[in-house]
Coordinates of C-alpha atoms and ligand atoms in Angstrom, one line a residue:
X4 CA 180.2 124.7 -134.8
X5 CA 177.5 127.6 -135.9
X6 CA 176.8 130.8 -134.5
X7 CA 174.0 131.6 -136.3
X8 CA 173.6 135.4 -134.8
X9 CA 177.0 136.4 -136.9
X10 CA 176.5 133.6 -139.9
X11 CA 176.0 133.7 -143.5
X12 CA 173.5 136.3 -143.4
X13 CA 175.3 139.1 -141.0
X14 CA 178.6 138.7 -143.2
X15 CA 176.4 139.6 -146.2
X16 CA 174.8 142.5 -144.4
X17 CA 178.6 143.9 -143.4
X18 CA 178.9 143.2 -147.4
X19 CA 176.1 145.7 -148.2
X20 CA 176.8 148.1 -145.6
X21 CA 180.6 148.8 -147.1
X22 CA 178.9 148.8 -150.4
X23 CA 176.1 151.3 -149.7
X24 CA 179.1 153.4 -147.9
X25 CA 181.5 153.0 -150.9
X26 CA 178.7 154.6 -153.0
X27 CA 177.7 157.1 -150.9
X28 CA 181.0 158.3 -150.4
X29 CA 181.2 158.4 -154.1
X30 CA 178.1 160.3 -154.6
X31 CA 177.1 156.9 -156.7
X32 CA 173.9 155.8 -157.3
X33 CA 172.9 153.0 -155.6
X34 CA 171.8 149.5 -156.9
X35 CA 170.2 149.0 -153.5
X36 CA 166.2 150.5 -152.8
X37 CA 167.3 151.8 -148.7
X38 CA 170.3 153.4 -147.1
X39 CA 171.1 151.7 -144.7
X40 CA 171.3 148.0 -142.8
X41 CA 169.1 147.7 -140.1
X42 CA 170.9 145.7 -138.1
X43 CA 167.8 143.4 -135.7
X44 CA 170.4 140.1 -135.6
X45 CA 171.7 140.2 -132.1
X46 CA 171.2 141.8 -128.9
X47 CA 173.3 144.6 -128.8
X48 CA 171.4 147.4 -127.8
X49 CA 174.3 150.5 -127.8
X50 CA 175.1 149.1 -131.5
X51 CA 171.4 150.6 -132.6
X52 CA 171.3 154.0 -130.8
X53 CA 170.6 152.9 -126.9
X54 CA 172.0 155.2 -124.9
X55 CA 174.1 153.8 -121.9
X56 CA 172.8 155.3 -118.8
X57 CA 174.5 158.1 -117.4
X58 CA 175.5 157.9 -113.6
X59 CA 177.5 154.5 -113.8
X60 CA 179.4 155.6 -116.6
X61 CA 180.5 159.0 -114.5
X62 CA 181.4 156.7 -111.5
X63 CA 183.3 154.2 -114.1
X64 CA 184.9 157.3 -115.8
X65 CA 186.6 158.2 -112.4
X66 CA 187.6 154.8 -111.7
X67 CA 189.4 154.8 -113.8
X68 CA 191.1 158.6 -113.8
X69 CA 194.5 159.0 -112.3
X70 CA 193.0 159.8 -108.6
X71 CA 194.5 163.6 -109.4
X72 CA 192.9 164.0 -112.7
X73 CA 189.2 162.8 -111.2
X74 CA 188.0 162.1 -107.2
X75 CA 190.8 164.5 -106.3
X76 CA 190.6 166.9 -108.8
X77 CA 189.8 170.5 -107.0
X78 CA 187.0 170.9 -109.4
X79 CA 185.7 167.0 -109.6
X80 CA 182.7 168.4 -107.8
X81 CA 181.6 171.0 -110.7
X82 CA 181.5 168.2 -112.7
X83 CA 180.3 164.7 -111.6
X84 CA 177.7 164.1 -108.9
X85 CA 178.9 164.0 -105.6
X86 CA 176.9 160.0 -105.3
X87 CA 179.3 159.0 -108.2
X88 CA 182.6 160.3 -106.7
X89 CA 181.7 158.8 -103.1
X90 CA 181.1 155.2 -104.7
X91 CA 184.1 155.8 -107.4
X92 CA 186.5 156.3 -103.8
X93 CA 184.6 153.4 -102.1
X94 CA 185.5 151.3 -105.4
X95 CA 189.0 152.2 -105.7
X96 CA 189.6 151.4 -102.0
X97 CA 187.8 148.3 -102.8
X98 CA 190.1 147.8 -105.8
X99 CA 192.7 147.6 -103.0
X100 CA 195.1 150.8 -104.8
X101 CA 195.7 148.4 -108.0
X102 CA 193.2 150.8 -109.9
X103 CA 191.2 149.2 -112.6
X104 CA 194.3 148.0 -115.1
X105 CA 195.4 145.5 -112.4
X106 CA 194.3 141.5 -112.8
X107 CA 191.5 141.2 -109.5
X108 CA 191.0 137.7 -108.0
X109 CA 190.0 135.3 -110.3
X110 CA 186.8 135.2 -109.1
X111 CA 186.5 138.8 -109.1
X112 CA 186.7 141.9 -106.7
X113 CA 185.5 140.6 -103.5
X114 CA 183.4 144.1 -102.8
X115 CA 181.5 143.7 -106.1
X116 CA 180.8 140.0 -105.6
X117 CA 179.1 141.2 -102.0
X118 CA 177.3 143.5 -104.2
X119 CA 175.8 140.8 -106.4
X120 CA 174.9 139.1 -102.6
X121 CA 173.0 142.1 -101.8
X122 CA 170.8 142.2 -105.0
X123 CA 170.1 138.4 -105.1
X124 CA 168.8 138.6 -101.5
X125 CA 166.7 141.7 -102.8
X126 CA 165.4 139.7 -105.6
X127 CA 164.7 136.8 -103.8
X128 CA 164.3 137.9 -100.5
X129 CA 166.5 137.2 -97.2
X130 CA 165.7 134.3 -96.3
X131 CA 167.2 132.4 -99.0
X132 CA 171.1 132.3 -98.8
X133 CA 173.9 133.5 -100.3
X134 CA 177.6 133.3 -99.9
X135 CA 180.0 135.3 -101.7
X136 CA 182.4 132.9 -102.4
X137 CA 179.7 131.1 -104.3
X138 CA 180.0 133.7 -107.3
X139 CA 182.3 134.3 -109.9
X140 CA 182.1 137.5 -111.9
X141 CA 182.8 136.7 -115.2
X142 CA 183.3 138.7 -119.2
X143 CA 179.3 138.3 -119.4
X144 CA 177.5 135.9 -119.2
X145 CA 179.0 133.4 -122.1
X146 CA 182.2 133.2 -120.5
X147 CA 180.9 131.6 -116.9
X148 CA 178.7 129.5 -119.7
X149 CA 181.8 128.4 -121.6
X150 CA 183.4 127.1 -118.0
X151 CA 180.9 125.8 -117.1
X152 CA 180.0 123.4 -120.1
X153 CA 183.9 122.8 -119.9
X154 CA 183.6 121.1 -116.6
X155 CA 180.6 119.6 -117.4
X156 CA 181.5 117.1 -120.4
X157 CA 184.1 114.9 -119.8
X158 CA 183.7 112.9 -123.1
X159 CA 181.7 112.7 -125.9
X160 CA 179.0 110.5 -124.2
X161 CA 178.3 113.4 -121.8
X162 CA 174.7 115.1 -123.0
X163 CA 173.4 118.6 -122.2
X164 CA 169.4 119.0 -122.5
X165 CA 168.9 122.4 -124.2
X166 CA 165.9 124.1 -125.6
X167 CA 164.4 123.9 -129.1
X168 CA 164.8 126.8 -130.3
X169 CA 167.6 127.3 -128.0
X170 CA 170.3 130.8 -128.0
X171 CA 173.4 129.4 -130.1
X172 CA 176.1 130.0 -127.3
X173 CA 174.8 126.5 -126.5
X174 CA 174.6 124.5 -129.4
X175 CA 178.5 126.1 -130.3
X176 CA 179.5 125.3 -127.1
X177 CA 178.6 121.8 -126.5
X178 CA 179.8 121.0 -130.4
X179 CA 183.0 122.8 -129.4
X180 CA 183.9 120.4 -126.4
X181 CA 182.8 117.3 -127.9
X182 CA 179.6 116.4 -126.1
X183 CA 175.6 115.7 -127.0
X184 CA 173.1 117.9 -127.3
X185 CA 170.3 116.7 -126.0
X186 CA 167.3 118.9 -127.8
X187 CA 163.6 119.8 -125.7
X188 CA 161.0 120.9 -127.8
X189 CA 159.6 124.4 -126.6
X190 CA 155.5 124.7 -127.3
X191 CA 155.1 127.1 -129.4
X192 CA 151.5 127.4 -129.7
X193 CA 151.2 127.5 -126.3
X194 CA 153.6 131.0 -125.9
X195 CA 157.2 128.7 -126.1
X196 CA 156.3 127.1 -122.8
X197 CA 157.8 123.9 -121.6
X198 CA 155.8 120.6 -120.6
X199 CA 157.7 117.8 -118.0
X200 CA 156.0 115.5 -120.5
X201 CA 158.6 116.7 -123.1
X202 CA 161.6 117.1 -120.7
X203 CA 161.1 113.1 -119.6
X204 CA 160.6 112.2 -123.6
X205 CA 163.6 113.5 -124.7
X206 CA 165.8 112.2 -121.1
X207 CA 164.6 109.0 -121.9
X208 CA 165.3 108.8 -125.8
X209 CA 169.2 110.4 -124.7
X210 CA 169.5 107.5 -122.3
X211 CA 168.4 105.0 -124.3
X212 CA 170.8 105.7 -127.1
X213 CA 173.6 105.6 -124.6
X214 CA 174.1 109.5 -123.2
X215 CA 175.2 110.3 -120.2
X216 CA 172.6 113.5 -119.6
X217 CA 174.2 115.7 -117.0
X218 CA 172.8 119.2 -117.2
X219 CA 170.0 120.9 -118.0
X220 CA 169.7 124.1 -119.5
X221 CA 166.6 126.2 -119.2
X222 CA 166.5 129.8 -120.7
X223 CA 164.1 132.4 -118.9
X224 CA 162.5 134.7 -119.9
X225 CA 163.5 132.9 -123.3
X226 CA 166.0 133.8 -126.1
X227 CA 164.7 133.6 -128.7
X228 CA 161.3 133.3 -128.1
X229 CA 160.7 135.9 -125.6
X230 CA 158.5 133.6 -123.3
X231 CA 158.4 134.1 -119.5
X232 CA 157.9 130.8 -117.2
X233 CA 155.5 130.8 -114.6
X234 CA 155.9 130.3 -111.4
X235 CA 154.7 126.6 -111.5
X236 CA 157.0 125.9 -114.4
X237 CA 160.1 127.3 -112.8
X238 CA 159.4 124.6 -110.0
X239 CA 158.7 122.1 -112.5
X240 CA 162.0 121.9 -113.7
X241 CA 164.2 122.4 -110.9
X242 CA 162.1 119.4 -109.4
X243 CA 163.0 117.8 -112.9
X244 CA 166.8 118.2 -112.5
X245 CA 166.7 117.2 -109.0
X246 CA 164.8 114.1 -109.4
X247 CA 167.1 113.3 -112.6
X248 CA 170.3 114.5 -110.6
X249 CA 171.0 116.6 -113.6
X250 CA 172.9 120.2 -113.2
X251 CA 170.5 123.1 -114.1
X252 CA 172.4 126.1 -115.5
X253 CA 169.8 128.6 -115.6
X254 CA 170.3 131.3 -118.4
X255 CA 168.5 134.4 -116.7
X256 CA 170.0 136.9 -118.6
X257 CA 166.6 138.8 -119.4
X258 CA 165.5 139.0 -116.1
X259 CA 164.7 142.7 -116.1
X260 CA 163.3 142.9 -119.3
X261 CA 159.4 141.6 -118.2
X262 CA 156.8 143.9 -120.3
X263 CA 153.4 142.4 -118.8
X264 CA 152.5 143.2 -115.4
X265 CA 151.1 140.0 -114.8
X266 CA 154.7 137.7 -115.7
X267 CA 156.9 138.2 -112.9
X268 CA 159.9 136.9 -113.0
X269 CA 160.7 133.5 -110.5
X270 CA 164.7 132.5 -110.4
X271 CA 165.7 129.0 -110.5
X272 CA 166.8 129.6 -106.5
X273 CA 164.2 130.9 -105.2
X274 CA 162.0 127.9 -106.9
X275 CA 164.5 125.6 -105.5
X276 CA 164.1 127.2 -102.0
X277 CA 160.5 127.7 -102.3
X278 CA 160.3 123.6 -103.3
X279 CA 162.7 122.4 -100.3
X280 CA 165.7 121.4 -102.1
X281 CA 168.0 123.9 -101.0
X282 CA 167.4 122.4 -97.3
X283 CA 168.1 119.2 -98.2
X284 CA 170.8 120.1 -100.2
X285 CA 169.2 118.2 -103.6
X286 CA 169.9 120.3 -106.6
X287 CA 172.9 122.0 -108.2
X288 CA 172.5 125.4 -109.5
X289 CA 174.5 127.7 -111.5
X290 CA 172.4 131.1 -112.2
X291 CA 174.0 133.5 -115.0
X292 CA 172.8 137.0 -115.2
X293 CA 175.0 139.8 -118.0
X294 CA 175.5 143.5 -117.7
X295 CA 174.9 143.1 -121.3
X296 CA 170.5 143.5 -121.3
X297 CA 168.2 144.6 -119.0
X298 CA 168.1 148.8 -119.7
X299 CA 171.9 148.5 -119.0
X300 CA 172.7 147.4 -122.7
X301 CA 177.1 147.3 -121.2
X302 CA 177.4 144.1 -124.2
X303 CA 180.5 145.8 -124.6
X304 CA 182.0 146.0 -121.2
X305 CA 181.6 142.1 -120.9
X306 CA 180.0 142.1 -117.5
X307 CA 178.3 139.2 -115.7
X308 CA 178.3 136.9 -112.9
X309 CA 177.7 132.9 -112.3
X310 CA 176.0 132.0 -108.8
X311 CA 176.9 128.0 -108.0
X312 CA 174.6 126.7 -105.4
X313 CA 174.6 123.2 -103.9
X314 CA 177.7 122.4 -105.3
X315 CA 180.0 120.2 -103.7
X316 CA 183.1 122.2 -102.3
X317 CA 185.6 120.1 -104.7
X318 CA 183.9 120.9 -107.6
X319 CA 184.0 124.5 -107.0
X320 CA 187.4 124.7 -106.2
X321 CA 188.2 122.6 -109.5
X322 CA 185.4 125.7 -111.4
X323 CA 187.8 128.1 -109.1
X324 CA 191.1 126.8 -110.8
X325 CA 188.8 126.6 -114.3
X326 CA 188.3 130.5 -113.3
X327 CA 192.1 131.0 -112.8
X328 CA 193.3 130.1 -115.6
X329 CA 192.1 132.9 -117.5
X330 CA 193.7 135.1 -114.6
X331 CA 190.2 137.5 -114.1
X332 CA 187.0 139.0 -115.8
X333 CA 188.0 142.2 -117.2
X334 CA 187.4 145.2 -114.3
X335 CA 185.5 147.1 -116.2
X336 CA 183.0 144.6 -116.4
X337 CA 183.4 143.8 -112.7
X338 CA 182.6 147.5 -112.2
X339 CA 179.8 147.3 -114.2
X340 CA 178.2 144.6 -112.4
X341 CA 178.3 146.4 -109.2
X342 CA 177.0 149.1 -110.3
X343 CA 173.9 147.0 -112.0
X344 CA 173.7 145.2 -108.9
X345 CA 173.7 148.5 -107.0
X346 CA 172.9 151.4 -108.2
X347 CA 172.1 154.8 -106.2
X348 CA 170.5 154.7 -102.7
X349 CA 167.2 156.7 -103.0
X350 CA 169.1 159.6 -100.7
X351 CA 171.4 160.1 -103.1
X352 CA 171.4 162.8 -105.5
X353 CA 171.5 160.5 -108.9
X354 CA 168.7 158.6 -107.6
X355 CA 166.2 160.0 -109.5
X356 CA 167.2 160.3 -112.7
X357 CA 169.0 157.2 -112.9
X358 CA 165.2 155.3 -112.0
X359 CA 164.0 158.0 -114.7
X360 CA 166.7 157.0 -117.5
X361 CA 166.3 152.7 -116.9
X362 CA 162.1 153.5 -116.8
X363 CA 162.5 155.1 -120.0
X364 CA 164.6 152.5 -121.8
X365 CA 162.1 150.0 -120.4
X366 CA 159.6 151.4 -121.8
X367 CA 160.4 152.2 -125.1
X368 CA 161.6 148.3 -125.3
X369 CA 158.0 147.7 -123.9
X370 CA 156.7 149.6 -126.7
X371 CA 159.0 148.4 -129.3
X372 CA 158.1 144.7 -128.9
X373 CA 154.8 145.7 -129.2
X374 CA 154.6 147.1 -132.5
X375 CA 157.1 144.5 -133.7
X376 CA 155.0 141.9 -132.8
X377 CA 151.8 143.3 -133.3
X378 CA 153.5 144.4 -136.6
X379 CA 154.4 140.8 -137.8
X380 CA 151.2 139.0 -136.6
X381 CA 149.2 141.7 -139.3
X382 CA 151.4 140.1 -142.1
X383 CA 149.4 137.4 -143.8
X384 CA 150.8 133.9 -143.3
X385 CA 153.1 135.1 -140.4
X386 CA 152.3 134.0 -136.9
X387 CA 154.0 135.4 -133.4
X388 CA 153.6 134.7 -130.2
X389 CA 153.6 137.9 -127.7
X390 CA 156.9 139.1 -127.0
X391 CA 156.3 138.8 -123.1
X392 CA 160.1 139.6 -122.2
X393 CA 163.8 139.7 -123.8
X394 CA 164.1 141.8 -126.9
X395 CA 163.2 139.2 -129.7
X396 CA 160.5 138.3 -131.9
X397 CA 160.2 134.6 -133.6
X398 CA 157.8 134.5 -136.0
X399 CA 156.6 131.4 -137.9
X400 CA 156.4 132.1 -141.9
X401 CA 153.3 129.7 -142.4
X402 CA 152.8 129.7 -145.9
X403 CA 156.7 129.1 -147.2
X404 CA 156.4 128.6 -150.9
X405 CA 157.6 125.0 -151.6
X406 CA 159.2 126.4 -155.2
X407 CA 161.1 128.3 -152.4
X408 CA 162.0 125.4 -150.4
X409 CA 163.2 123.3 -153.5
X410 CA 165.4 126.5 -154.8
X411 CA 166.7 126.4 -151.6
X412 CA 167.6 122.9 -151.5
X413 CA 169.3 123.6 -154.3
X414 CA 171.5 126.3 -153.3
X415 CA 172.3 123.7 -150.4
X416 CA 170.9 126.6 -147.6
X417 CA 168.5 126.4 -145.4
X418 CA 164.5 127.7 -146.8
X419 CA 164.8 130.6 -143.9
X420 CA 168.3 131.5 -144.5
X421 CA 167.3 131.7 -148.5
X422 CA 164.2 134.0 -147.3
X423 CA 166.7 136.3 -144.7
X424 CA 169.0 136.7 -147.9
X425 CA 166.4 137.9 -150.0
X426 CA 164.4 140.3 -147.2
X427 CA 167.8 141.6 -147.1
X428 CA 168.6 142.3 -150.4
X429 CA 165.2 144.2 -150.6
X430 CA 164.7 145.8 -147.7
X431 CA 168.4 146.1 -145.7
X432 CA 166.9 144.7 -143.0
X433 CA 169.5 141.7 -141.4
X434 CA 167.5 138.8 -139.5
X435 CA 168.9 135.6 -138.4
X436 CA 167.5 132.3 -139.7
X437 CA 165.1 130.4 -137.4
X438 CA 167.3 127.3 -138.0
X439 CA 170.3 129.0 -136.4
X440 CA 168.5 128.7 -133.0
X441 CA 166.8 125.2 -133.6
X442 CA 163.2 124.3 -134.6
X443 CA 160.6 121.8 -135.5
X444 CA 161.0 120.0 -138.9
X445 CA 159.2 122.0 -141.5
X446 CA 158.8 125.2 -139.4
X447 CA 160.6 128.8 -141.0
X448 CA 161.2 131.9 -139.9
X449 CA 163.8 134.0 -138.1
X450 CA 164.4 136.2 -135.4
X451 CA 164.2 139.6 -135.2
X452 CA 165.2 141.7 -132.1
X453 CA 163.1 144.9 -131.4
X454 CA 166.3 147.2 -130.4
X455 CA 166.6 149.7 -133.3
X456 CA 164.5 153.1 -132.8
X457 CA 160.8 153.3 -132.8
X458 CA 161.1 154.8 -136.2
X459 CA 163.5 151.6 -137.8
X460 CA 160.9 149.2 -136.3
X461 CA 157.9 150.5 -137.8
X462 CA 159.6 151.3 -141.1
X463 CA 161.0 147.3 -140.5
X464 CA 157.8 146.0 -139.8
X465 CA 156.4 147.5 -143.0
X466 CA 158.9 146.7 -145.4
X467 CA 158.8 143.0 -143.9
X468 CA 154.7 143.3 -145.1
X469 CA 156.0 144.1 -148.6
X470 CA 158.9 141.8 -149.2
X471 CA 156.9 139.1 -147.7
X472 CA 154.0 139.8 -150.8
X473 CA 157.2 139.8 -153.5
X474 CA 158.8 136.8 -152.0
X475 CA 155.6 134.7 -151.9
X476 CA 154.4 136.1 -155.6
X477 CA 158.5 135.3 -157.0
X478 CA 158.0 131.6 -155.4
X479 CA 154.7 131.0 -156.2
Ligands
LIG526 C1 170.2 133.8 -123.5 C2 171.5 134.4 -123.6 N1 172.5 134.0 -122.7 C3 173.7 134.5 -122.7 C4 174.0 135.5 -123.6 C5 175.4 136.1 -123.6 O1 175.5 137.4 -123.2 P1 176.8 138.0 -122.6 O2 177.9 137.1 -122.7 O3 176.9 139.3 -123.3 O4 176.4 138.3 -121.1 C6 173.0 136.0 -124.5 C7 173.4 137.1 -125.4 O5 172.6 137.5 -126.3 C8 171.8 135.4 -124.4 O6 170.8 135.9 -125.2

């Protein structure tokens, strides 16, 4: 399997980095032309200067205090707000006096998963159920993935539809347990979207060559193309999976990072409530959201949750006993999740600055993907299509110089991965390869994320300009 997010070119930027520290340390001069690596290769926010927000790290901080040493401390109120020690004593009662070292249900802490009830019925509104014993809090999002895929693919004729370019978690994974991939081509000159014409193509080549396709995975907003679905789409392809009885593990991971007014973002549940087959009981669903994006950034804390709906009750007591056999998702995360799910009631007295601190994160990511993109589209023979959510940037190099492709060929790499090494080596700036994440024959380019500081970005953006100029003249 690949994982193209920490491959070649990552373990050559840790390379550098040591190097560029070794000398510095030394007083040494350097052979290199910049200081640092800019690390834009995965999306780690904290890992590039985000700050986590404030008030649910104080309410973690006392959970997990010796109750004397935080909520009961005589002078707990001179430091903390009082909002985070009331919902840091409401958690450890929920926490049922095991305190956050103990292993939870394997599903997670019951109060939290009642949490992630009460922000899916915000998001999607009342009407459209939930049950908390259809979610399992999981160590982000990949982990409830993982499981998932696990009970999906029985053998190795089992086929998994997955976007073109697709986040890697999914290619590894269905590699790693044996079954087909099953790739759908994302239009990228129409903004990544996705066409039914190209879903029932690529079902019907699968199934003539013998696969037995049963799940479909949709990414949205997108990673890594940073697309958002409509509306119309969304009920496109639940419709698609129900007509084709295929599972549709929907990846929503970015679901709070929107930048354009206009593209809201529609779940996979409420499309399948809003098209009637929750009623009938016609599609199965198993949503993912991560404490690890949004303005939360917790990649660390390993945070997340899976929602099954319209699952048969066997099969979720087999995903149950799936759950159970890594005991439970760390606390921590658990925590985490609550609090992401709910944060301060406007009354409280961390209200306000905790909206202040997420509007300000959202909005230097807002502006960030803006002069990224904006930034790489100015390059001549780069094209990108707008960053409308997530934290990436995919452009398309147009105009790869074929000496370059040849070269390497010859070094048996990938033209992209041959082009990251080199805007590396130049610049310190660490991409991943387009063809980590899947794309049409004959297309290059990589990914870039937008989550180092305003001032890495436009330095990025500008180096990318020049090294782009010396690659094409070298290869011409
Ligand atoms: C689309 C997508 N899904 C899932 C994940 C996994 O995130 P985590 O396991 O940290 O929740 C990522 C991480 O970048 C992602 O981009």
């Amino acid at each position: 399997m690949e994982y193209a997010v920490r491959g070649t070119v990552v373990i050559a930027a840790d390379r550098i980095n040591d190097e560029l520290k070794a000398e510095q340390s030394m007083g040494a001069e350097s052979k290199y032309k910049f200081q640092k690596i800019i690390y834009t290769n995965i999306g780690n926010p904290q890992s590039v200067g985000q700050q986590p927000l404030t008030w649910p790290r104080q309410v973690l901080a006392l959970i997990d205090l010796p109750d004397e040493e935080g909520i009961n401390h005589p002078n707990i109120q001179n430091i903390f707000p009082s909002d985070a020690i009331a919902r840091a004593r409401t958690i450890k009662i929920g926490l049922g006096g095991n305190g956050s070292g103990a292993y939870s249900h394997s599903k997670g802490i019951k109060m939290f998963r009642e949490d992630v009830c009460t922000f899916l019925q915000n998001r999607d509104g009342i009407d459209v159920p939930t049950d908390v014993e259809n979610i399992f809090l999981s160590n982000g999002a990949s982990a409830a993935i993982f499981n998932l895929l696990t009970s999906l693919i029985a053998d190795n004729k089992c086929g998994i539809m997955i976007p073109i370019p697709q986040y890697p978690i999914y290619s590894a994974s269905v590699e790693q347990l044996g079954g087909q991939k099953v790739g759908y081509y994302l239009d990228e000159k129409n903004k990544w979207n996705l066409s039914i014409d190209e879903l029932e193509r690529s079902l019907k080549e699968a199934l003539e060559n013998g696969t037995n396709v049963v799940a479909f995975v949709l990414i949205n907003p997108g990673n890594p193309t940073g697309a958002v679905l409509t509306k119309q789409t969304v009920q496109d392809v639940v419709k698609f999976c129900s007509k084709h009885n295929l599972v549709l593990l929907a990846d929503e991971v970015y679901q709070e990072n929107v930048y354009n007014e206009q593209d809201k973002f529609y779940s996979c549940k409420r499309a399948a409530y809003d098209c009637g087959l929750l009623e009938t009981n016609s599609i199965e669903l198993a949503s993912f959201h991560s404490t690890s994006k949004g303005v939360f950034g917790e990649c660390g804390r390993r945070g997340g949750y899976m929602e099954l709906t319209g699952f048969d009750e066997n099969i979720k007591n087999q995903l149950y006993k799936l759950a159970s056999a890594s005991l439970c998702s760390t606390v921590n995360g658990q925590c985490m999740t609550s609090l992401m799910c709910r944060g301060p009631s406007p009354d409280d007295v961390s209200y306000e600055s905790h909206e202040k601190e997420k509007l300000d994160i959202f909005n230097s990511l807002k502006k960030r993907s803006k002069i990224v993109n904006d930034g790489l589209n100015s390059i001549d023979g780069f094209s990108c299509q707008p960053a409308q959510g997530a934290m990436y940037c995919f452009p398309s190099i147009d105009n790869m110089p074929m000496k370059a492709i040849n070269e390497a060929a010859e070094q048996n790499i990938t033209p992209d991965t041959l082009y990251a090494l080199s805007l590396l080596e130049r610049t310190g700036i660490c991409v991943v390869p387009a063809s980590g994440f899947g794309q049409r024959p004959g297309r290059y380019g990589f990914r870039t994320t937008f989550l180092p500081s305003e001032d890495d970005m436009a330095y990025s953006v500008n180096a990318m300009k020049d090294h782009h100029k010396e690659f094409c003249q070298k290869y011409a």
